[in-house]
């Protein structure tokens, strides 16, 4: 082949390569209108491969917009939570103006929620979390005090330990939802104990609970004259719940039904005892198994105390939270002994 022929072939090959590159660039070119829609190619429809590229581009833009929206929501959430957290870092709680702002936002979102606004519903969770956090912080300084005595767990089986851990989780959940929460103490709880390890395993966020977890007993924290130990075997019925008294619940799950364990513990501590006014407000109800029991789980006793603290009515508290399976119902003629207390 002569030199002129070789040059001609090389020129034709280069032109072919350039035409292929040009076609590829046409396929990748995305000419968009100002409103974000692709322009149609002049003189006919865009090639199929170009449509695929445009579809991928639109999908990428939607993902980018979703990520931006998520980042914006995350910033708002951090900004809302920063106020109470910064207050704790300085050694003080959120000031009154911040709390008032949170409450006003809460009232606004209630009115918006009536219209079914989904964004307002999502915002309400952040507001409610901030209000709950403030209530629990306030309870730790001014709330009524309640201890769960966990000194009797050594005699419990692993199954009973797990059940008690679940009861403590439900107890804390009830306190979080309360409008007037208690200041809670888990006493005699060692970090190397089975119950502590089970609470950490079963209960998400246990170490961050807004309560006091201590290895000390209730008498190491409070004077004995201020303590009332609640036990179903006590002679005296509890009349009221006041701010000057520290109430103690026996943290005990006993499937073998060893009687008067909590009463013996109270005698060991030499403190006053009281029981819920079940005999005064309720009567036995006939049932197929002829079963009647006044022994309740610690979270059930706490729910009754919590409702009485908010309503002042033992009748309402027992009717709402005393388990129906225990074989007792409210006695209307006896409920007058415990009228509604003025709040």
mmCIF file of C-alpha atoms in Angstrom:
data_model
loop_
_atom_site.group_PDB
_atom_site.id
_atom_site.type_symbol
_atom_site.label_atom_id
_atom_site.label_comp_id
_atom_site.label_asym_id
_atom_site.label_seq_id
_atom_site.Cartn_x
_atom_site.Cartn_y
_atom_site.Cartn_z
ATOM 1 C CA UNK A 1 0.000 0.000 0.000
ATOM 2 C CA UNK A 2 1.321 3.385 -0.984
ATOM 3 C CA UNK A 3 1.889 6.220 1.469
ATOM 4 C CA UNK A 4 -1.053 8.246 0.070
ATOM 5 C CA UNK A 5 -3.422 5.301 0.501
ATOM 6 C CA UNK A 6 -2.299 4.785 4.133
ATOM 7 C CA UNK A 7 -2.972 8.459 4.879
ATOM 8 C CA UNK A 8 -6.450 8.230 3.310
ATOM 9 C CA UNK A 9 -7.376 5.143 5.431
ATOM 10 C CA UNK A 10 -6.071 6.769 8.625
ATOM 11 C CA UNK A 11 -8.148 9.896 7.897
ATOM 12 C CA UNK A 12 -11.310 7.857 7.374
ATOM 13 C CA UNK A 13 -10.686 5.945 10.647
ATOM 14 C CA UNK A 14 -10.307 9.178 12.636
ATOM 15 C CA UNK A 15 -13.512 10.583 11.171
ATOM 16 C CA UNK A 16 -15.356 7.383 12.139
ATOM 17 C CA UNK A 17 -14.025 7.601 15.724
ATOM 18 C CA UNK A 18 -15.028 11.263 15.982
ATOM 19 C CA UNK A 19 -18.530 10.470 14.728
ATOM 20 C CA UNK A 20 -18.880 7.778 17.454
ATOM 21 C CA UNK A 21 -17.723 10.184 20.167
ATOM 22 C CA UNK A 22 -20.145 12.802 18.871
ATOM 23 C CA UNK A 23 -23.055 10.353 19.052
ATOM 24 C CA UNK A 24 -22.077 9.343 22.608
ATOM 25 C CA UNK A 25 -21.947 12.979 23.685
ATOM 26 C CA UNK A 26 -25.393 13.543 22.187
ATOM 27 C CA UNK A 27 -26.740 10.659 24.267
ATOM 28 C CA UNK A 28 -25.255 12.049 27.476
ATOM 29 C CA UNK A 29 -26.273 15.645 26.852
ATOM 30 C CA UNK A 30 -29.132 16.714 29.182
ATOM 31 C CA UNK A 31 -30.612 19.990 28.069
ATOM 32 C CA UNK A 32 -33.137 21.062 30.735
ATOM 33 C CA UNK A 33 -35.717 23.790 30.665
ATOM 34 C CA UNK A 34 -35.733 26.387 33.504
ATOM 35 C CA UNK A 35 -38.483 24.414 35.296
ATOM 36 C CA UNK A 36 -36.324 21.277 35.365
ATOM 37 C CA UNK A 37 -38.111 19.357 32.547
ATOM 38 C CA UNK A 38 -36.018 18.022 29.643
ATOM 39 C CA UNK A 39 -36.431 19.745 26.275
ATOM 40 C CA UNK A 40 -37.543 17.605 23.408
ATOM 41 C CA UNK A 41 -35.004 17.246 20.654
ATOM 42 C CA UNK A 42 -35.750 19.302 17.616
ATOM 43 C CA UNK A 43 -36.913 17.333 14.612
ATOM 44 C CA UNK A 44 -38.137 14.263 16.551
ATOM 45 C CA UNK A 45 -38.177 12.295 19.820
ATOM 46 C CA UNK A 46 -35.004 11.793 21.863
ATOM 47 C CA UNK A 47 -33.290 8.446 21.488
ATOM 48 C CA UNK A 48 -34.263 5.685 23.949
ATOM 49 C CA UNK A 49 -30.867 5.701 25.635
ATOM 50 C CA UNK A 50 -31.157 9.470 26.213
ATOM 51 C CA UNK A 51 -34.503 8.920 27.972
ATOM 52 C CA UNK A 52 -32.865 6.400 30.300
ATOM 53 C CA UNK A 53 -30.165 8.915 31.196
ATOM 54 C CA UNK A 54 -32.777 11.588 31.871
ATOM 55 C CA UNK A 55 -34.789 9.218 34.059
ATOM 56 C CA UNK A 56 -31.686 8.411 36.094
ATOM 57 C CA UNK A 57 -30.966 12.133 36.402
ATOM 58 C CA UNK A 58 -34.450 12.873 37.712
ATOM 59 C CA UNK A 59 -34.159 9.979 40.191
ATOM 60 C CA UNK A 60 -30.835 11.363 41.432
ATOM 61 C CA UNK A 61 -32.348 14.851 41.834
ATOM 62 C CA UNK A 62 -35.242 13.449 43.878
ATOM 63 C CA UNK A 63 -32.794 11.619 46.153
ATOM 64 C CA UNK A 64 -30.784 14.806 46.582
ATOM 65 C CA UNK A 65 -33.911 16.796 47.508
ATOM 66 C CA UNK A 66 -34.935 14.119 50.034
ATOM 67 C CA UNK A 67 -31.491 14.206 51.666
ATOM 68 C CA UNK A 68 -31.634 18.001 51.928
ATOM 69 C CA UNK A 69 -35.061 17.814 53.570
ATOM 70 C CA UNK A 70 -33.845 15.174 56.025
ATOM 71 C CA UNK A 71 -30.803 17.281 56.953
ATOM 72 C CA UNK A 72 -33.059 20.276 57.536
ATOM 73 C CA UNK A 73 -35.332 18.285 59.866
ATOM 74 C CA UNK A 74 -32.306 16.939 61.757
ATOM 75 C CA UNK A 75 -30.996 20.475 62.284
ATOM 76 C CA UNK A 76 -34.397 21.564 63.640
ATOM 77 C CA UNK A 77 -34.475 18.594 66.010
ATOM 78 C CA UNK A 78 -30.964 19.334 67.323
ATOM 79 C CA UNK A 79 -31.831 23.013 67.738
ATOM 80 C CA UNK A 80 -34.923 22.137 69.766
ATOM 81 C CA UNK A 81 -33.038 19.697 72.010
ATOM 82 C CA UNK A 82 -30.041 21.980 72.455
ATOM 83 C CA UNK A 83 -31.827 24.346 74.863
ATOM 84 C CA UNK A 84 -32.513 21.854 77.713
ATOM 85 C CA UNK A 85 -29.181 20.087 77.171
ATOM 86 C CA UNK A 86 -27.196 23.316 77.310
ATOM 87 C CA UNK A 87 -29.046 24.196 80.498
ATOM 88 C CA UNK A 88 -27.871 20.946 82.104
ATOM 89 C CA UNK A 89 -24.293 21.580 81.010
ATOM 90 C CA UNK A 90 -24.345 24.878 82.855
ATOM 91 C CA UNK A 91 -25.729 23.151 85.931
ATOM 92 C CA UNK A 92 -29.197 24.697 85.536
ATOM 93 C CA UNK A 93 -32.424 23.589 83.910
ATOM 94 C CA UNK A 94 -34.128 25.267 80.970
ATOM 95 C CA UNK A 95 -35.224 28.763 81.965
ATOM 96 C CA UNK A 96 -38.870 29.729 82.309
ATOM 97 C CA UNK A 97 -38.974 31.582 79.018
ATOM 98 C CA UNK A 98 -37.763 28.526 77.076
ATOM 99 C CA UNK A 99 -40.285 26.307 78.810
ATOM 100 C CA UNK A 100 -43.070 28.780 78.120
ATOM 101 C CA UNK A 101 -42.073 28.826 74.465
ATOM 102 C CA UNK A 102 -42.165 25.042 74.305
ATOM 103 C CA UNK A 103 -45.603 24.962 75.892
ATOM 104 C CA UNK A 104 -46.946 27.600 73.515
ATOM 105 C CA UNK A 105 -45.579 25.605 70.577
ATOM 106 C CA UNK A 106 -47.305 22.556 72.001
ATOM 107 C CA UNK A 107 -50.648 24.380 72.132
ATOM 108 C CA UNK A 108 -50.172 25.586 68.570
ATOM 109 C CA UNK A 109 -49.459 22.102 67.282
ATOM 110 C CA UNK A 110 -52.598 20.773 69.061
ATOM 111 C CA UNK A 111 -54.753 23.192 67.084
ATOM 112 C CA UNK A 112 -52.922 22.351 63.863
ATOM 113 C CA UNK A 113 -53.281 18.627 64.446
ATOM 114 C CA UNK A 114 -57.052 18.980 64.347
ATOM 115 C CA UNK A 115 -56.628 19.663 60.653
ATOM 116 C CA UNK A 116 -54.607 16.462 60.222
ATOM 117 C CA UNK A 117 -51.292 18.087 59.322
ATOM 118 C CA UNK A 118 -48.705 15.278 59.082
ATOM 119 C CA UNK A 119 -45.748 17.652 59.441
ATOM 120 C CA UNK A 120 -47.277 19.064 62.636
ATOM 121 C CA UNK A 121 -47.692 15.526 63.991
ATOM 122 C CA UNK A 122 -43.995 14.868 63.396
ATOM 123 C CA UNK A 123 -43.059 18.145 65.056
ATOM 124 C CA UNK A 124 -45.292 17.339 68.038
ATOM 125 C CA UNK A 125 -43.094 14.367 68.934
ATOM 126 C CA UNK A 126 -40.117 16.666 69.374
ATOM 127 C CA UNK A 127 -42.167 19.117 71.435
ATOM 128 C CA UNK A 128 -43.576 16.338 73.627
ATOM 129 C CA UNK A 129 -40.085 14.937 74.165
ATOM 130 C CA UNK A 130 -38.857 18.348 75.315
ATOM 131 C CA UNK A 131 -41.838 18.805 77.659
ATOM 132 C CA UNK A 132 -41.394 15.294 79.116
ATOM 133 C CA UNK A 133 -37.710 15.944 79.691
ATOM 134 C CA UNK A 134 -38.485 19.197 81.490
ATOM 135 C CA UNK A 135 -41.168 17.573 83.673
ATOM 136 C CA UNK A 136 -38.819 14.776 84.733
ATOM 137 C CA UNK A 137 -36.058 17.286 85.470
ATOM 138 C CA UNK A 138 -38.482 19.308 87.593
ATOM 139 C CA UNK A 139 -39.630 16.155 89.416
ATOM 140 C CA UNK A 140 -36.039 15.383 90.405
ATOM 141 C CA UNK A 141 -35.936 18.674 92.314
ATOM 142 C CA UNK A 142 -39.525 19.166 93.557
ATOM 143 C CA UNK A 143 -41.469 15.947 92.874
ATOM 144 C CA UNK A 144 -42.899 13.479 95.338
ATOM 145 C CA UNK A 145 -40.374 10.774 96.160
ATOM 146 C CA UNK A 146 -40.744 7.043 95.591
ATOM 147 C CA UNK A 147 -38.133 4.338 96.115
ATOM 148 C CA UNK A 148 -38.122 0.790 94.781
ATOM 149 C CA UNK A 149 -36.294 -1.369 97.323
ATOM 150 C CA UNK A 150 -34.274 -3.935 95.337
ATOM 151 C CA UNK A 151 -32.497 -5.542 98.270
ATOM 152 C CA UNK A 152 -34.482 -8.804 98.012
ATOM 153 C CA UNK A 153 -33.447 -9.864 94.501
ATOM 154 C CA UNK A 154 -30.791 -12.374 95.641
ATOM 155 C CA UNK A 155 -33.509 -14.891 96.536
ATOM 156 C CA UNK A 156 -35.231 -14.596 93.148
ATOM 157 C CA UNK A 157 -34.882 -16.916 90.159
ATOM 158 C CA UNK A 158 -33.604 -15.732 86.774
ATOM 159 C CA UNK A 159 -37.151 -15.784 85.430
ATOM 160 C CA UNK A 160 -38.355 -13.623 88.316
ATOM 161 C CA UNK A 161 -35.432 -11.237 87.742
ATOM 162 C CA UNK A 162 -36.480 -10.807 84.110
ATOM 163 C CA UNK A 163 -40.073 -10.133 85.102
ATOM 164 C CA UNK A 164 -38.980 -7.529 87.624
ATOM 165 C CA UNK A 165 -36.819 -5.800 84.998
ATOM 166 C CA UNK A 166 -39.876 -5.557 82.755
ATOM 167 C CA UNK A 167 -41.964 -4.133 85.615
ATOM 168 C CA UNK A 168 -39.351 -1.452 86.250
ATOM 169 C CA UNK A 169 -39.446 -0.494 82.570
ATOM 170 C CA UNK A 170 -43.234 -0.124 82.655
ATOM 171 C CA UNK A 171 -43.043 1.829 85.917
ATOM 172 C CA UNK A 172 -40.641 4.319 84.351
ATOM 173 C CA UNK A 173 -42.817 4.527 81.233
ATOM 174 C CA UNK A 174 -45.848 5.477 83.348
ATOM 175 C CA UNK A 175 -43.833 8.131 85.164
ATOM 176 C CA UNK A 176 -42.707 9.654 81.845
ATOM 177 C CA UNK A 177 -46.322 10.031 80.697
ATOM 178 C CA UNK A 178 -47.534 11.577 83.977
ATOM 179 C CA UNK A 179 -48.377 15.272 84.224
ATOM 180 C CA UNK A 180 -46.991 15.233 87.789
ATOM 181 C CA UNK A 181 -44.223 12.597 87.759
ATOM 182 C CA UNK A 182 -42.523 11.248 90.864
ATOM 183 C CA UNK A 183 -38.844 11.534 91.683
ATOM 184 C CA UNK A 184 -37.858 7.880 91.395
ATOM 185 C CA UNK A 185 -35.072 6.002 93.195
ATOM 186 C CA UNK A 186 -33.894 2.455 92.539
ATOM 187 C CA UNK A 187 -32.139 1.594 95.796
ATOM 188 C CA UNK A 188 -29.884 -1.336 96.748
ATOM 189 C CA UNK A 189 -29.120 -1.959 93.060
ATOM 190 C CA UNK A 190 -25.530 -3.074 92.572
ATOM 191 C CA UNK A 191 -23.887 -2.865 89.169
ATOM 192 C CA UNK A 192 -22.676 -6.460 89.474
ATOM 193 C CA UNK A 193 -26.155 -7.800 90.322
ATOM 194 C CA UNK A 194 -28.254 -9.954 87.996
ATOM 195 C CA UNK A 195 -31.082 -7.406 88.008
ATOM 196 C CA UNK A 196 -28.831 -4.527 86.949
ATOM 197 C CA UNK A 197 -27.405 -6.557 84.077
ATOM 198 C CA UNK A 198 -30.883 -7.710 83.035
ATOM 199 C CA UNK A 199 -32.230 -4.139 83.077
ATOM 200 C CA UNK A 200 -29.360 -3.022 80.843
ATOM 201 C CA UNK A 201 -30.004 -5.956 78.499
ATOM 202 C CA UNK A 202 -33.803 -5.717 78.328
ATOM 203 C CA UNK A 203 -34.573 -2.037 78.747
ATOM 204 C CA UNK A 204 -33.330 0.260 75.982
ATOM 205 C CA UNK A 205 -31.747 3.399 77.412
ATOM 206 C CA UNK A 206 -31.870 2.113 80.991
ATOM 207 C CA UNK A 207 -28.666 3.894 81.986
ATOM 208 C CA UNK A 208 -30.177 7.143 80.716
ATOM 209 C CA UNK A 209 -33.412 6.894 82.716
ATOM 210 C CA UNK A 210 -34.305 10.114 84.536
ATOM 211 C CA UNK A 211 -34.163 8.473 87.969
ATOM 212 C CA UNK A 212 -31.617 7.812 90.687
ATOM 213 C CA UNK A 213 -29.912 4.402 90.570
ATOM 214 C CA UNK A 214 -27.895 3.710 93.700
ATOM 215 C CA UNK A 215 -26.392 0.915 95.752
ATOM 216 C CA UNK A 216 -27.477 2.709 98.946
ATOM 217 C CA UNK A 217 -30.648 1.847 100.836
ATOM 218 C CA UNK A 218 -33.568 4.207 101.313
ATOM 219 C CA UNK A 219 -32.439 4.913 104.891
ATOM 220 C CA UNK A 220 -29.041 6.027 103.617
ATOM 221 C CA UNK A 221 -30.861 8.661 101.571
ATOM 222 C CA UNK A 222 -33.765 9.710 103.821
ATOM 223 C CA UNK A 223 -34.552 9.834 107.561
ATOM 224 C CA UNK A 224 -36.541 6.843 108.816
ATOM 225 C CA UNK A 225 -39.382 9.016 110.115
ATOM 226 C CA UNK A 226 -40.076 10.240 106.572
ATOM 227 C CA UNK A 227 -40.322 6.733 105.076
ATOM 228 C CA UNK A 228 -43.502 4.702 104.559
ATOM 229 C CA UNK A 229 -43.062 1.155 103.250
ATOM 230 C CA UNK A 230 -46.023 -0.006 101.158
ATOM 231 C CA UNK A 231 -46.873 -3.667 101.701
ATOM 232 C CA UNK A 232 -50.175 -5.582 101.265
ATOM 233 C CA UNK A 233 -49.698 -7.093 104.742
ATOM 234 C CA UNK A 234 -49.723 -3.749 106.600
ATOM 235 C CA UNK A 235 -52.457 -3.020 109.108
ATOM 236 C CA UNK A 236 -52.993 0.632 108.221
ATOM 237 C CA UNK A 237 -54.486 1.789 104.929
ATOM 238 C CA UNK A 238 -52.779 4.594 103.052
ATOM 239 C CA UNK A 239 -54.909 7.732 103.309
ATOM 240 C CA UNK A 240 -53.094 10.168 101.060
ATOM 241 C CA UNK A 241 -49.869 10.811 99.141
ATOM 242 C CA UNK A 242 -47.964 13.874 100.319
ATOM 243 C CA UNK A 243 -44.767 15.596 99.311
ATOM 244 C CA UNK A 244 -43.091 15.237 102.723
ATOM 245 C CA UNK A 245 -43.195 11.428 102.745
ATOM 246 C CA UNK A 246 -40.910 9.015 100.932
ATOM 247 C CA UNK A 247 -42.873 5.990 99.708
ATOM 248 C CA UNK A 248 -41.073 2.658 99.284
ATOM 249 C CA UNK A 249 -42.204 -0.260 97.123
ATOM 250 C CA UNK A 250 -40.689 -3.699 97.603
ATOM 251 C CA UNK A 251 -39.058 -4.740 94.343
ATOM 252 C CA UNK A 252 -40.016 -8.370 94.492
ATOM 253 C CA UNK A 253 -41.411 -11.005 92.132
ATOM 254 C CA UNK A 254 -42.145 -14.134 94.141
ATOM 255 C CA UNK A 255 -43.786 -16.974 92.214
ATOM 256 C CA UNK A 256 -43.420 -19.266 95.210
ATOM 257 C CA UNK A 257 -45.631 -16.867 97.234
ATOM 258 C CA UNK A 258 -43.533 -16.492 100.357
ATOM 259 C CA UNK A 259 -45.780 -14.461 102.619
ATOM 260 C CA UNK A 260 -44.956 -11.166 104.280
ATOM 261 C CA UNK A 261 -41.512 -10.709 102.753
ATOM 262 C CA UNK A 262 -42.004 -6.964 102.228
ATOM 263 C CA UNK A 263 -43.475 -6.585 105.728
ATOM 264 C CA UNK A 264 -40.399 -8.318 107.182
ATOM 265 C CA UNK A 265 -38.147 -5.979 105.213
ATOM 266 C CA UNK A 266 -40.010 -2.959 106.572
ATOM 267 C CA UNK A 267 -39.618 -4.313 110.121
ATOM 268 C CA UNK A 268 -35.907 -4.762 109.473
ATOM 269 C CA UNK A 269 -35.685 -1.088 108.482
ATOM 270 C CA UNK A 270 -37.893 -0.013 111.433
ATOM 271 C CA UNK A 271 -40.086 2.226 109.282
ATOM 272 C CA UNK A 272 -43.813 2.834 109.078
ATOM 273 C CA UNK A 273 -45.941 0.617 106.848
ATOM 274 C CA UNK A 274 -49.156 1.114 104.910
ATOM 275 C CA UNK A 275 -51.214 -0.704 102.290
ATOM 276 C CA UNK A 276 -53.453 0.378 99.464
ATOM 277 C CA UNK A 277 -57.073 0.830 100.665
ATOM 278 C CA UNK A 278 -58.314 -2.257 98.837
ATOM 279 C CA UNK A 279 -60.411 -3.520 101.771
ATOM 280 C CA UNK A 280 -61.995 -0.087 102.208
ATOM 281 C CA UNK A 281 -62.875 0.518 98.551
ATOM 282 C CA UNK A 282 -63.306 -2.938 97.044
ATOM 283 C CA UNK A 283 -65.095 -6.233 97.669
ATOM 284 C CA UNK A 284 -64.438 -9.757 96.508
ATOM 285 C CA UNK A 285 -66.119 -10.874 93.312
ATOM 286 C CA UNK A 286 -67.155 -14.456 92.724
ATOM 287 C CA UNK A 287 -65.203 -16.191 89.987
ATOM 288 C CA UNK A 288 -64.815 -19.698 88.624
ATOM 289 C CA UNK A 289 -61.446 -20.265 90.291
ATOM 290 C CA UNK A 290 -62.478 -18.570 93.558
ATOM 291 C CA UNK A 291 -59.230 -16.621 93.312
ATOM 292 C CA UNK A 292 -58.707 -13.372 95.236
ATOM 293 C CA UNK A 293 -55.375 -11.627 95.680
ATOM 294 C CA UNK A 294 -54.204 -8.179 96.766
ATOM 295 C CA UNK A 295 -50.571 -8.756 95.712
ATOM 296 C CA UNK A 296 -49.680 -6.491 92.787
ATOM 297 C CA UNK A 297 -46.616 -5.916 90.645
ATOM 298 C CA UNK A 298 -44.565 -2.826 91.486
ATOM 299 C CA UNK A 299 -45.658 -1.026 88.295
ATOM 300 C CA UNK A 300 -49.334 -1.725 89.101
ATOM 301 C CA UNK A 301 -48.990 -0.258 92.594
ATOM 302 C CA UNK A 302 -47.195 2.733 91.102
ATOM 303 C CA UNK A 303 -49.943 3.333 88.521
ATOM 304 C CA UNK A 304 -52.502 3.436 91.342
ATOM 305 C CA UNK A 305 -50.406 5.901 93.363
ATOM 306 C CA UNK A 306 -49.828 8.017 90.282
ATOM 307 C CA UNK A 307 -53.519 8.293 89.416
ATOM 308 C CA UNK A 308 -54.452 9.053 93.013
ATOM 309 C CA UNK A 309 -51.827 11.799 93.089
ATOM 310 C CA UNK A 310 -53.403 13.357 89.986
ATOM 311 C CA UNK A 311 -57.102 12.817 90.765
ATOM 312 C CA UNK A 312 -57.254 12.534 94.566
ATOM 313 C CA UNK A 313 -59.682 9.603 94.266
ATOM 314 C CA UNK A 314 -58.780 6.130 95.501
ATOM 315 C CA UNK A 315 -61.958 4.787 93.939
ATOM 316 C CA UNK A 316 -61.002 6.033 90.496
ATOM 317 C CA UNK A 317 -57.392 4.920 90.868
ATOM 318 C CA UNK A 318 -58.292 1.390 91.998
ATOM 319 C CA UNK A 319 -61.069 0.997 89.471
ATOM 320 C CA UNK A 320 -58.715 1.996 86.665
ATOM 321 C CA UNK A 321 -55.549 0.119 87.606
ATOM 322 C CA UNK A 322 -56.426 -2.748 89.970
ATOM 323 C CA UNK A 323 -56.306 -5.865 87.718
ATOM 324 C CA UNK A 324 -59.702 -7.467 87.174
ATOM 325 C CA UNK A 325 -58.121 -10.920 87.362
ATOM 326 C CA UNK A 326 -57.321 -10.414 91.052
ATOM 327 C CA UNK A 327 -60.980 -11.035 91.962
ATOM 328 C CA UNK A 328 -61.930 -7.622 93.409
ATOM 329 C CA UNK A 329 -64.370 -4.916 92.274
ATOM 330 C CA UNK A 330 -65.186 -1.436 93.591
ATOM 331 C CA UNK A 331 -67.731 -1.323 96.423
ATOM 332 C CA UNK A 332 -69.906 1.803 95.933
ATOM 333 C CA UNK A 333 -71.084 1.936 99.542
ATOM 334 C CA UNK A 334 -67.523 1.850 100.924
ATOM 335 C CA UNK A 335 -65.926 4.233 98.406
ATOM 336 C CA UNK A 336 -67.467 7.200 100.315
ATOM 337 C CA UNK A 337 -64.832 6.668 103.001
ATOM 338 C CA UNK A 338 -62.255 8.041 100.575
ATOM 339 C CA UNK A 339 -63.837 11.070 98.903
ATOM 340 C CA UNK A 340 -62.053 13.053 96.203
ATOM 341 C CA UNK A 341 -59.241 15.017 97.775
ATOM 342 C CA UNK A 342 -58.913 18.710 96.925
ATOM 343 C CA UNK A 343 -55.849 19.340 94.764
#
